[in-house]
């Protein structure tokens, strides 16, 4: 007869599933490897099934193990939400907050946001993770993050999304480029041009093209970078032009370069910045307050 598992046992199992290594899983749970191994073994005894296949080279989950891990992750997330509900019953932001931010927002918005947030909410223990949208959304759904600050639109099944503000795209170019004096400047002028883009996985790449109503077939991408700072240096070296969000310009990304920028004429070329959290999260009101606070930084 199966017995109820403990939350500690479920946490150990999920850690093993994540790291596929007992030593690394134990480290992430802040326990010794023998303690974690014993906890997983006790869980298997309680449930009467084998969850993990062990050998000297790898750690694999059995079929039933994979099913139980999926349910265990949901249980642990619900427990975390229960704790968050109790914390949110008092003053807002008095517990911990795990915030995910994409790389094309973090270095430009966080330097202004963090000091003001910490001053207003000194009791909040803030943890920040910078990563690509896909990884952040996966961690949000898995309960590792509470809320994500990213660019929209983005597939958000199972999440609640709140638009905060729009971030305008400007053309960044070197002084001798033909588009430097093009009047009026419209997004269609980019067709057939060398346009520097971030590599696949960065949503800014897709959002910039969508905002200009262009596809990848419409432009030539001579260089794909992992950061906007690298792209700026490529523009400075006359390799092509790019689209920079105004947020980055306000963050002095062009400092020390000869790169110029100009807006498009009579067009709305922009991306949407928003927050996302799990539907039915008990901290919804807190996240709405967070969104309002972040939006104030742009006013």
PDB file of C-alpha atoms in Angstrom:
ATOM      1  CA  UNK A   1       0.000   0.000   0.000  1.00  0.00           C
ATOM      2  CA  UNK A   2       1.401   3.388  -1.003  1.00  0.00           C
ATOM      3  CA  UNK A   3       1.976   6.024   1.681  1.00  0.00           C
ATOM      4  CA  UNK A   4       1.843   9.779   1.396  1.00  0.00           C
ATOM      5  CA  UNK A   5       5.165  11.346   0.421  1.00  0.00           C
ATOM      6  CA  UNK A   6       6.612  14.334   2.223  1.00  0.00           C
ATOM      7  CA  UNK A   7       7.276  17.649   0.555  1.00  0.00           C
ATOM      8  CA  UNK A   8      10.962  17.165   1.276  1.00  0.00           C
ATOM      9  CA  UNK A   9      10.973  13.858  -0.618  1.00  0.00           C
ATOM     10  CA  UNK A  10       9.184  15.442  -3.582  1.00  0.00           C
ATOM     11  CA  UNK A  11      11.667  18.304  -3.576  1.00  0.00           C
ATOM     12  CA  UNK A  12      14.578  15.851  -3.630  1.00  0.00           C
ATOM     13  CA  UNK A  13      13.038  13.941  -6.544  1.00  0.00           C
ATOM     14  CA  UNK A  14      12.450  17.125  -8.571  1.00  0.00           C
ATOM     15  CA  UNK A  15      16.042  18.189  -7.940  1.00  0.00           C
ATOM     16  CA  UNK A  16      17.316  14.839  -9.257  1.00  0.00           C
ATOM     17  CA  UNK A  17      15.069  15.183 -12.317  1.00  0.00           C
ATOM     18  CA  UNK A  18      16.401  18.673 -12.986  1.00  0.00           C
ATOM     19  CA  UNK A  19      20.121  17.990 -12.544  1.00  0.00           C
ATOM     20  CA  UNK A  20      20.242  14.295 -13.539  1.00  0.00           C
ATOM     21  CA  UNK A  21      23.021  14.004 -10.964  1.00  0.00           C
ATOM     22  CA  UNK A  22      22.634  13.121  -7.277  1.00  0.00           C
ATOM     23  CA  UNK A  23      25.593  15.221  -6.157  1.00  0.00           C
ATOM     24  CA  UNK A  24      24.421  18.370  -7.941  1.00  0.00           C
ATOM     25  CA  UNK A  25      20.838  17.772  -6.808  1.00  0.00           C
ATOM     26  CA  UNK A  26      21.989  17.472  -3.191  1.00  0.00           C
ATOM     27  CA  UNK A  27      23.968  20.699  -3.498  1.00  0.00           C
ATOM     28  CA  UNK A  28      20.935  22.555  -4.845  1.00  0.00           C
ATOM     29  CA  UNK A  29      18.873  21.293  -1.889  1.00  0.00           C
ATOM     30  CA  UNK A  30      21.643  22.188   0.606  1.00  0.00           C
ATOM     31  CA  UNK A  31      21.905  18.644   1.943  1.00  0.00           C
ATOM     32  CA  UNK A  32      24.482  15.882   1.698  1.00  0.00           C
ATOM     33  CA  UNK A  33      24.287  13.382  -1.143  1.00  0.00           C
ATOM     34  CA  UNK A  34      23.561  10.439   1.206  1.00  0.00           C
ATOM     35  CA  UNK A  35      20.680  12.419   2.744  1.00  0.00           C
ATOM     36  CA  UNK A  36      19.161  13.157  -0.653  1.00  0.00           C
ATOM     37  CA  UNK A  37      19.670   9.581  -1.905  1.00  0.00           C
ATOM     38  CA  UNK A  38      18.016   8.224   1.228  1.00  0.00           C
ATOM     39  CA  UNK A  39      15.076  10.618   0.766  1.00  0.00           C
ATOM     40  CA  UNK A  40      14.498   9.485  -2.829  1.00  0.00           C
ATOM     41  CA  UNK A  41      14.776   5.829  -1.756  1.00  0.00           C
ATOM     42  CA  UNK A  42      12.229   6.410   1.028  1.00  0.00           C
ATOM     43  CA  UNK A  43       9.895   8.017  -1.506  1.00  0.00           C
ATOM     44  CA  UNK A  44      10.198   4.967  -3.755  1.00  0.00           C
ATOM     45  CA  UNK A  45       9.454   2.694  -0.767  1.00  0.00           C
ATOM     46  CA  UNK A  46       6.458   4.814   0.238  1.00  0.00           C
ATOM     47  CA  UNK A  47       4.977   4.721  -3.250  1.00  0.00           C
ATOM     48  CA  UNK A  48       6.001   1.156  -4.033  1.00  0.00           C
ATOM     49  CA  UNK A  49       7.521   2.034  -7.424  1.00  0.00           C
ATOM     50  CA  UNK A  50      10.953   2.651  -8.902  1.00  0.00           C
ATOM     51  CA  UNK A  51      11.337   6.294  -9.861  1.00  0.00           C
ATOM     52  CA  UNK A  52      15.010   6.561 -10.784  1.00  0.00           C
ATOM     53  CA  UNK A  53      17.322   4.240 -12.698  1.00  0.00           C
ATOM     54  CA  UNK A  54      20.832   4.537 -11.297  1.00  0.00           C
ATOM     55  CA  UNK A  55      24.181   3.481 -12.724  1.00  0.00           C
ATOM     56  CA  UNK A  56      27.733   4.797 -12.614  1.00  0.00           C
ATOM     57  CA  UNK A  57      27.320   7.029 -15.675  1.00  0.00           C
ATOM     58  CA  UNK A  58      23.835   8.498 -15.654  1.00  0.00           C
ATOM     59  CA  UNK A  59      20.616   9.067 -13.771  1.00  0.00           C
ATOM     60  CA  UNK A  60      17.412   8.334 -15.672  1.00  0.00           C
ATOM     61  CA  UNK A  61      13.781   8.609 -14.662  1.00  0.00           C
ATOM     62  CA  UNK A  62      11.462   5.671 -15.212  1.00  0.00           C
ATOM     63  CA  UNK A  63       8.187   6.264 -17.040  1.00  0.00           C
ATOM     64  CA  UNK A  64       6.278   6.425 -13.771  1.00  0.00           C
ATOM     65  CA  UNK A  65       9.062   8.572 -12.362  1.00  0.00           C
ATOM     66  CA  UNK A  66       8.555  11.176 -15.100  1.00  0.00           C
ATOM     67  CA  UNK A  67       4.803  11.262 -14.434  1.00  0.00           C
ATOM     68  CA  UNK A  68       5.304  11.653 -10.696  1.00  0.00           C
ATOM     69  CA  UNK A  69       7.905  14.416 -11.187  1.00  0.00           C
ATOM     70  CA  UNK A  70       5.426  16.396 -13.300  1.00  0.00           C
ATOM     71  CA  UNK A  71       2.813  16.143 -10.556  1.00  0.00           C
ATOM     72  CA  UNK A  72       5.358  16.800  -7.819  1.00  0.00           C
ATOM     73  CA  UNK A  73       6.437  20.028  -9.504  1.00  0.00           C
ATOM     74  CA  UNK A  74       2.828  21.220  -9.582  1.00  0.00           C
ATOM     75  CA  UNK A  75       2.394  20.300  -5.902  1.00  0.00           C
ATOM     76  CA  UNK A  76       5.527  22.196  -4.880  1.00  0.00           C
ATOM     77  CA  UNK A  77       4.471  25.224  -6.921  1.00  0.00           C
ATOM     78  CA  UNK A  78       1.055  25.188  -5.230  1.00  0.00           C
ATOM     79  CA  UNK A  79       2.725  24.997  -1.829  1.00  0.00           C
ATOM     80  CA  UNK A  80       4.928  27.968  -2.705  1.00  0.00           C
ATOM     81  CA  UNK A  81       1.821  29.851  -3.792  1.00  0.00           C
ATOM     82  CA  UNK A  82       0.191  28.981  -0.465  1.00  0.00           C
ATOM     83  CA  UNK A  83       3.141  30.490   1.397  1.00  0.00           C
ATOM     84  CA  UNK A  84       3.029  33.531  -0.892  1.00  0.00           C
ATOM     85  CA  UNK A  85      -0.678  33.949  -0.114  1.00  0.00           C
ATOM     86  CA  UNK A  86       0.069  34.115   3.594  1.00  0.00           C
ATOM     87  CA  UNK A  87       2.911  36.585   3.020  1.00  0.00           C
ATOM     88  CA  UNK A  88       0.768  38.815   0.815  1.00  0.00           C
ATOM     89  CA  UNK A  89      -1.914  39.059   3.516  1.00  0.00           C
ATOM     90  CA  UNK A  90       0.136  41.797   5.157  1.00  0.00           C
ATOM     91  CA  UNK A  91       2.102  44.578   3.531  1.00  0.00           C
ATOM     92  CA  UNK A  92       3.089  44.033  -0.136  1.00  0.00           C
ATOM     93  CA  UNK A  93       6.607  42.816  -0.939  1.00  0.00           C
ATOM     94  CA  UNK A  94       7.520  41.680   2.571  1.00  0.00           C
ATOM     95  CA  UNK A  95       8.708  38.217   1.517  1.00  0.00           C
ATOM     96  CA  UNK A  96      10.829  36.977  -1.360  1.00  0.00           C
ATOM     97  CA  UNK A  97      10.295  37.790  -5.033  1.00  0.00           C
ATOM     98  CA  UNK A  98      11.912  35.856  -7.882  1.00  0.00           C
ATOM     99  CA  UNK A  99      11.898  38.077 -10.971  1.00  0.00           C
ATOM    100  CA  UNK A 100      12.983  37.014 -14.462  1.00  0.00           C
ATOM    101  CA  UNK A 101      14.115  39.670 -16.957  1.00  0.00           C
ATOM    102  CA  UNK A 102      15.215  39.344 -20.601  1.00  0.00           C
ATOM    103  CA  UNK A 103      18.683  40.639 -21.650  1.00  0.00           C
ATOM    104  CA  UNK A 104      17.312  43.434 -23.845  1.00  0.00           C
ATOM    105  CA  UNK A 105      15.567  44.966 -20.819  1.00  0.00           C
ATOM    106  CA  UNK A 106      17.657  44.091 -17.753  1.00  0.00           C
ATOM    107  CA  UNK A 107      20.756  46.311 -18.258  1.00  0.00           C
ATOM    108  CA  UNK A 108      18.696  49.342 -19.258  1.00  0.00           C
ATOM    109  CA  UNK A 109      15.779  49.302 -16.830  1.00  0.00           C
ATOM    110  CA  UNK A 110      17.134  47.602 -13.691  1.00  0.00           C
ATOM    111  CA  UNK A 111      19.742  50.280 -12.780  1.00  0.00           C
ATOM    112  CA  UNK A 112      16.918  52.797 -12.324  1.00  0.00           C
ATOM    113  CA  UNK A 113      14.338  50.345 -10.986  1.00  0.00           C
ATOM    114  CA  UNK A 114      16.326  48.522  -8.308  1.00  0.00           C
ATOM    115  CA  UNK A 115      17.416  51.430  -6.053  1.00  0.00           C
ATOM    116  CA  UNK A 116      13.899  52.882  -6.008  1.00  0.00           C
ATOM    117  CA  UNK A 117      12.271  49.513  -5.396  1.00  0.00           C
ATOM    118  CA  UNK A 118      14.631  48.618  -2.542  1.00  0.00           C
ATOM    119  CA  UNK A 119      14.073  52.032  -0.963  1.00  0.00           C
ATOM    120  CA  UNK A 120      10.296  51.697  -1.094  1.00  0.00           C
ATOM    121  CA  UNK A 121      10.153  47.994  -0.182  1.00  0.00           C
ATOM    122  CA  UNK A 122      13.181  47.317   2.045  1.00  0.00           C
ATOM    123  CA  UNK A 123      11.676  44.113   3.448  1.00  0.00           C
ATOM    124  CA  UNK A 124      11.477  42.413   0.038  1.00  0.00           C
ATOM    125  CA  UNK A 125      14.160  39.816  -0.666  1.00  0.00           C
ATOM    126  CA  UNK A 126      14.540  40.233  -4.428  1.00  0.00           C
ATOM    127  CA  UNK A 127      16.130  37.551  -6.618  1.00  0.00           C
ATOM    128  CA  UNK A 128      16.704  38.357 -10.302  1.00  0.00           C
ATOM    129  CA  UNK A 129      17.436  35.988 -13.164  1.00  0.00           C
ATOM    130  CA  UNK A 130      18.391  37.267 -16.618  1.00  0.00           C
ATOM    131  CA  UNK A 131      17.698  34.869 -19.482  1.00  0.00           C
ATOM    132  CA  UNK A 132      15.930  34.461 -22.818  1.00  0.00           C
ATOM    133  CA  UNK A 133      12.136  34.637 -22.866  1.00  0.00           C
ATOM    134  CA  UNK A 134      11.662  30.929 -23.540  1.00  0.00           C
ATOM    135  CA  UNK A 135      13.802  29.879 -20.575  1.00  0.00           C
ATOM    136  CA  UNK A 136      12.188  32.401 -18.250  1.00  0.00           C
ATOM    137  CA  UNK A 137       8.656  31.355 -19.177  1.00  0.00           C
ATOM    138  CA  UNK A 138       9.560  27.703 -18.619  1.00  0.00           C
ATOM    139  CA  UNK A 139      10.972  28.534 -15.176  1.00  0.00           C
ATOM    140  CA  UNK A 140       7.889  30.609 -14.398  1.00  0.00           C
ATOM    141  CA  UNK A 141       5.562  27.744 -15.252  1.00  0.00           C
ATOM    142  CA  UNK A 142       7.751  25.409 -13.202  1.00  0.00           C
ATOM    143  CA  UNK A 143       7.549  27.607 -10.118  1.00  0.00           C
ATOM    144  CA  UNK A 144      11.195  28.709 -10.073  1.00  0.00           C
ATOM    145  CA  UNK A 145      10.180  32.290 -10.847  1.00  0.00           C
ATOM    146  CA  UNK A 146       7.256  34.340  -9.552  1.00  0.00           C
ATOM    147  CA  UNK A 147       6.994  36.893 -12.348  1.00  0.00           C
ATOM    148  CA  UNK A 148       8.726  37.696 -15.643  1.00  0.00           C
ATOM    149  CA  UNK A 149       9.453  41.056 -17.274  1.00  0.00           C
ATOM    150  CA  UNK A 150       9.716  40.607 -21.037  1.00  0.00           C
ATOM    151  CA  UNK A 151       8.615  41.874 -24.436  1.00  0.00           C
ATOM    152  CA  UNK A 152       5.290  41.075 -26.049  1.00  0.00           C
ATOM    153  CA  UNK A 153       3.766  39.358 -27.832  1.00  0.00           C
ATOM    154  CA  UNK A 154       5.066  36.003 -26.612  1.00  0.00           C
ATOM    155  CA  UNK A 155       3.281  32.608 -26.268  1.00  0.00           C
ATOM    156  CA  UNK A 156       1.875  32.732 -22.745  1.00  0.00           C
ATOM    157  CA  UNK A 157      -0.516  29.798 -22.313  1.00  0.00           C
ATOM    158  CA  UNK A 158      -1.369  29.328 -18.663  1.00  0.00           C
ATOM    159  CA  UNK A 159      -0.061  32.771 -17.746  1.00  0.00           C
ATOM    160  CA  UNK A 160      -1.634  36.137 -17.067  1.00  0.00           C
ATOM    161  CA  UNK A 161       0.046  38.961 -18.959  1.00  0.00           C
ATOM    162  CA  UNK A 162      -0.093  42.680 -18.218  1.00  0.00           C
ATOM    163  CA  UNK A 163       1.060  45.311 -20.728  1.00  0.00           C
ATOM    164  CA  UNK A 164       3.119  48.049 -19.043  1.00  0.00           C
ATOM    165  CA  UNK A 165       4.345  50.448 -21.721  1.00  0.00           C
ATOM    166  CA  UNK A 166       5.591  50.676 -25.305  1.00  0.00           C
ATOM    167  CA  UNK A 167       9.277  50.949 -26.206  1.00  0.00           C
ATOM    168  CA  UNK A 168       9.995  52.723 -29.501  1.00  0.00           C
ATOM    169  CA  UNK A 169      12.490  51.356 -32.045  1.00  0.00           C
ATOM    170  CA  UNK A 170      14.881  53.821 -33.700  1.00  0.00           C
ATOM    171  CA  UNK A 171      17.149  53.265 -36.665  1.00  0.00           C
ATOM    172  CA  UNK A 172      20.829  53.159 -35.666  1.00  0.00           C
ATOM    173  CA  UNK A 173      23.293  53.883 -38.477  1.00  0.00           C
ATOM    174  CA  UNK A 174      26.769  55.168 -39.287  1.00  0.00           C
ATOM    175  CA  UNK A 175      27.044  58.672 -40.658  1.00  0.00           C
ATOM    176  CA  UNK A 176      27.823  57.734 -44.280  1.00  0.00           C
ATOM    177  CA  UNK A 177      24.964  55.256 -44.641  1.00  0.00           C
ATOM    178  CA  UNK A 178      22.423  55.994 -47.423  1.00  0.00           C
ATOM    179  CA  UNK A 179      19.549  55.995 -44.907  1.00  0.00           C
ATOM    180  CA  UNK A 180      21.223  58.777 -42.911  1.00  0.00           C
ATOM    181  CA  UNK A 181      19.582  61.436 -45.088  1.00  0.00           C
ATOM    182  CA  UNK A 182      16.579  59.498 -46.445  1.00  0.00           C
ATOM    183  CA  UNK A 183      13.429  61.613 -46.074  1.00  0.00           C
ATOM    184  CA  UNK A 184      10.899  60.540 -45.124  1.00  0.00           C
ATOM    185  CA  UNK A 185      12.316  57.454 -43.381  1.00  0.00           C
ATOM    186  CA  UNK A 186       9.927  54.495 -43.396  1.00  0.00           C
ATOM    187  CA  UNK A 187      10.408  50.900 -42.311  1.00  0.00           C
ATOM    188  CA  UNK A 188      10.078  49.688 -45.919  1.00  0.00           C
ATOM    189  CA  UNK A 189      13.414  51.431 -46.591  1.00  0.00           C
ATOM    190  CA  UNK A 190      15.089  48.558 -44.763  1.00  0.00           C
ATOM    191  CA  UNK A 191      14.158  46.047 -47.466  1.00  0.00           C
ATOM    192  CA  UNK A 192      17.279  44.633 -49.075  1.00  0.00           C
ATOM    193  CA  UNK A 193      19.558  46.391 -46.575  1.00  0.00           C
ATOM    194  CA  UNK A 194      22.192  44.901 -44.290  1.00  0.00           C
ATOM    195  CA  UNK A 195      20.318  44.848 -40.973  1.00  0.00           C
ATOM    196  CA  UNK A 196      22.174  43.593 -37.911  1.00  0.00           C
ATOM    197  CA  UNK A 197      20.031  41.391 -35.675  1.00  0.00           C
ATOM    198  CA  UNK A 198      20.317  39.422 -32.483  1.00  0.00           C
ATOM    199  CA  UNK A 199      20.646  35.671 -32.920  1.00  0.00           C
ATOM    200  CA  UNK A 200      17.701  33.275 -32.816  1.00  0.00           C
ATOM    201  CA  UNK A 201      16.148  32.961 -29.378  1.00  0.00           C
ATOM    202  CA  UNK A 202      16.131  36.682 -28.650  1.00  0.00           C
ATOM    203  CA  UNK A 203      12.566  37.953 -28.995  1.00  0.00           C
ATOM    204  CA  UNK A 204      13.881  41.429 -29.890  1.00  0.00           C
ATOM    205  CA  UNK A 205      14.876  39.999 -33.272  1.00  0.00           C
ATOM    206  CA  UNK A 206      11.309  38.997 -34.104  1.00  0.00           C
ATOM    207  CA  UNK A 207       9.712  42.035 -32.524  1.00  0.00           C
ATOM    208  CA  UNK A 208      11.913  44.450 -34.478  1.00  0.00           C
ATOM    209  CA  UNK A 209      11.061  42.779 -37.779  1.00  0.00           C
ATOM    210  CA  UNK A 210       7.363  42.541 -36.923  1.00  0.00           C
ATOM    211  CA  UNK A 211       7.260  46.202 -35.902  1.00  0.00           C
ATOM    212  CA  UNK A 212       8.655  47.102 -39.339  1.00  0.00           C
ATOM    213  CA  UNK A 213       6.325  44.632 -41.069  1.00  0.00           C
ATOM    214  CA  UNK A 214       9.330  42.809 -42.491  1.00  0.00           C
ATOM    215  CA  UNK A 215      10.395  39.173 -42.662  1.00  0.00           C
ATOM    216  CA  UNK A 216      13.898  37.759 -42.552  1.00  0.00           C
ATOM    217  CA  UNK A 217      13.705  37.333 -46.339  1.00  0.00           C
ATOM    218  CA  UNK A 218      13.334  41.100 -46.737  1.00  0.00           C
ATOM    219  CA  UNK A 219      16.710  41.964 -45.212  1.00  0.00           C
ATOM    220  CA  UNK A 220      20.287  40.733 -45.265  1.00  0.00           C
ATOM    221  CA  UNK A 221      21.726  39.853 -41.865  1.00  0.00           C
ATOM    222  CA  UNK A 222      25.541  39.955 -42.217  1.00  0.00           C
ATOM    223  CA  UNK A 223      26.072  39.462 -38.494  1.00  0.00           C
ATOM    224  CA  UNK A 224      24.014  37.940 -35.690  1.00  0.00           C
ATOM    225  CA  UNK A 225      25.016  38.912 -32.163  1.00  0.00           C
ATOM    226  CA  UNK A 226      24.174  37.823 -28.636  1.00  0.00           C
ATOM    227  CA  UNK A 227      23.950  41.374 -27.257  1.00  0.00           C
ATOM    228  CA  UNK A 228      22.927  44.860 -28.305  1.00  0.00           C
ATOM    229  CA  UNK A 229      26.318  46.198 -27.251  1.00  0.00           C
ATOM    230  CA  UNK A 230      28.017  43.983 -29.837  1.00  0.00           C
ATOM    231  CA  UNK A 231      25.582  45.089 -32.538  1.00  0.00           C
ATOM    232  CA  UNK A 232      26.306  48.743 -31.762  1.00  0.00           C
ATOM    233  CA  UNK A 233      30.017  48.102 -32.336  1.00  0.00           C
ATOM    234  CA  UNK A 234      29.217  46.434 -35.655  1.00  0.00           C
ATOM    235  CA  UNK A 235      27.207  49.479 -36.745  1.00  0.00           C
ATOM    236  CA  UNK A 236      30.074  51.740 -35.640  1.00  0.00           C
ATOM    237  CA  UNK A 237      32.353  49.709 -37.923  1.00  0.00           C
ATOM    238  CA  UNK A 238      30.007  50.275 -40.867  1.00  0.00           C
ATOM    239  CA  UNK A 239      28.885  46.661 -41.235  1.00  0.00           C
ATOM    240  CA  UNK A 240      25.208  47.600 -41.393  1.00  0.00           C
ATOM    241  CA  UNK A 241      22.342  49.301 -39.595  1.00  0.00           C
ATOM    242  CA  UNK A 242      20.137  48.048 -36.785  1.00  0.00           C
ATOM    243  CA  UNK A 243      17.011  48.816 -34.774  1.00  0.00           C
ATOM    244  CA  UNK A 244      17.585  49.874 -31.177  1.00  0.00           C
ATOM    245  CA  UNK A 245      14.885  50.174 -28.510  1.00  0.00           C
ATOM    246  CA  UNK A 246      14.672  53.636 -26.957  1.00  0.00           C
ATOM    247  CA  UNK A 247      15.170  52.004 -23.578  1.00  0.00           C
ATOM    248  CA  UNK A 248      18.707  51.099 -24.634  1.00  0.00           C
ATOM    249  CA  UNK A 249      19.375  54.611 -25.903  1.00  0.00           C
ATOM    250  CA  UNK A 250      18.203  56.070 -22.595  1.00  0.00           C
ATOM    251  CA  UNK A 251      20.642  53.638 -20.976  1.00  0.00           C
ATOM    252  CA  UNK A 252      23.540  55.299 -22.882  1.00  0.00           C
ATOM    253  CA  UNK A 253      24.290  52.274 -25.049  1.00  0.00           C
ATOM    254  CA  UNK A 254      25.801  54.538 -27.730  1.00  0.00           C
ATOM    255  CA  UNK A 255      28.185  56.247 -25.324  1.00  0.00           C
ATOM    256  CA  UNK A 256      31.688  56.497 -26.798  1.00  0.00           C
ATOM    257  CA  UNK A 257      30.580  55.660 -30.352  1.00  0.00           C
ATOM    258  CA  UNK A 258      29.823  57.697 -33.477  1.00  0.00           C
ATOM    259  CA  UNK A 259      26.595  55.791 -34.144  1.00  0.00           C
ATOM    260  CA  UNK A 260      23.592  57.981 -34.954  1.00  0.00           C
ATOM    261  CA  UNK A 261      19.883  57.307 -34.482  1.00  0.00           C
ATOM    262  CA  UNK A 262      16.668  58.659 -35.935  1.00  0.00           C
ATOM    263  CA  UNK A 263      13.013  57.719 -35.592  1.00  0.00           C
ATOM    264  CA  UNK A 264      10.836  56.565 -38.436  1.00  0.00           C
ATOM    265  CA  UNK A 265       8.501  59.139 -39.958  1.00  0.00           C
ATOM    266  CA  UNK A 266       4.752  58.833 -39.451  1.00  0.00           C
ATOM    267  CA  UNK A 267       5.029  55.233 -38.261  1.00  0.00           C
ATOM    268  CA  UNK A 268       4.632  53.438 -34.957  1.00  0.00           C
ATOM    269  CA  UNK A 269       7.646  51.147 -34.728  1.00  0.00           C
ATOM    270  CA  UNK A 270       7.780  49.760 -31.204  1.00  0.00           C
ATOM    271  CA  UNK A 271       7.644  46.741 -28.925  1.00  0.00           C
ATOM    272  CA  UNK A 272       5.383  46.154 -25.932  1.00  0.00           C
ATOM    273  CA  UNK A 273       6.893  45.605 -22.480  1.00  0.00           C
ATOM    274  CA  UNK A 274       4.894  43.524 -20.025  1.00  0.00           C
ATOM    275  CA  UNK A 275       4.806  41.303 -16.972  1.00  0.00           C
ATOM    276  CA  UNK A 276       3.640  37.689 -16.814  1.00  0.00           C
ATOM    277  CA  UNK A 277       2.774  35.427 -13.894  1.00  0.00           C
ATOM    278  CA  UNK A 278       0.959  32.141 -13.376  1.00  0.00           C
ATOM    279  CA  UNK A 279      -2.810  32.334 -13.662  1.00  0.00           C
ATOM    280  CA  UNK A 280      -4.571  32.186 -10.314  1.00  0.00           C
ATOM    281  CA  UNK A 281      -1.422  33.267  -8.478  1.00  0.00           C
ATOM    282  CA  UNK A 282      -2.355  34.605  -5.024  1.00  0.00           C
ATOM    283  CA  UNK A 283       0.155  37.417  -5.580  1.00  0.00           C
ATOM    284  CA  UNK A 284      -1.713  38.924  -8.529  1.00  0.00           C
ATOM    285  CA  UNK A 285      -2.316  42.242  -6.754  1.00  0.00           C
ATOM    286  CA  UNK A 286       1.360  42.455  -5.855  1.00  0.00           C
ATOM    287  CA  UNK A 287       2.386  41.872  -9.464  1.00  0.00           C
ATOM    288  CA  UNK A 288      -0.015  44.540 -10.682  1.00  0.00           C
ATOM    289  CA  UNK A 289       1.563  46.889  -8.157  1.00  0.00           C
ATOM    290  CA  UNK A 290       4.999  45.874  -9.426  1.00  0.00           C
ATOM    291  CA  UNK A 291       3.923  46.616 -12.979  1.00  0.00           C
ATOM    292  CA  UNK A 292       2.684  50.045 -11.963  1.00  0.00           C
ATOM    293  CA  UNK A 293       5.968  50.723 -10.178  1.00  0.00           C
ATOM    294  CA  UNK A 294       8.021  49.669 -13.229  1.00  0.00           C
ATOM    295  CA  UNK A 295       5.837  51.755 -15.523  1.00  0.00           C
ATOM    296  CA  UNK A 296       6.554  54.818 -13.401  1.00  0.00           C
ATOM    297  CA  UNK A 297      10.233  54.537 -14.308  1.00  0.00           C
ATOM    298  CA  UNK A 298       9.345  55.378 -17.927  1.00  0.00           C
ATOM    299  CA  UNK A 299       7.278  58.476 -17.194  1.00  0.00           C
TER     300      UNK A 299
END
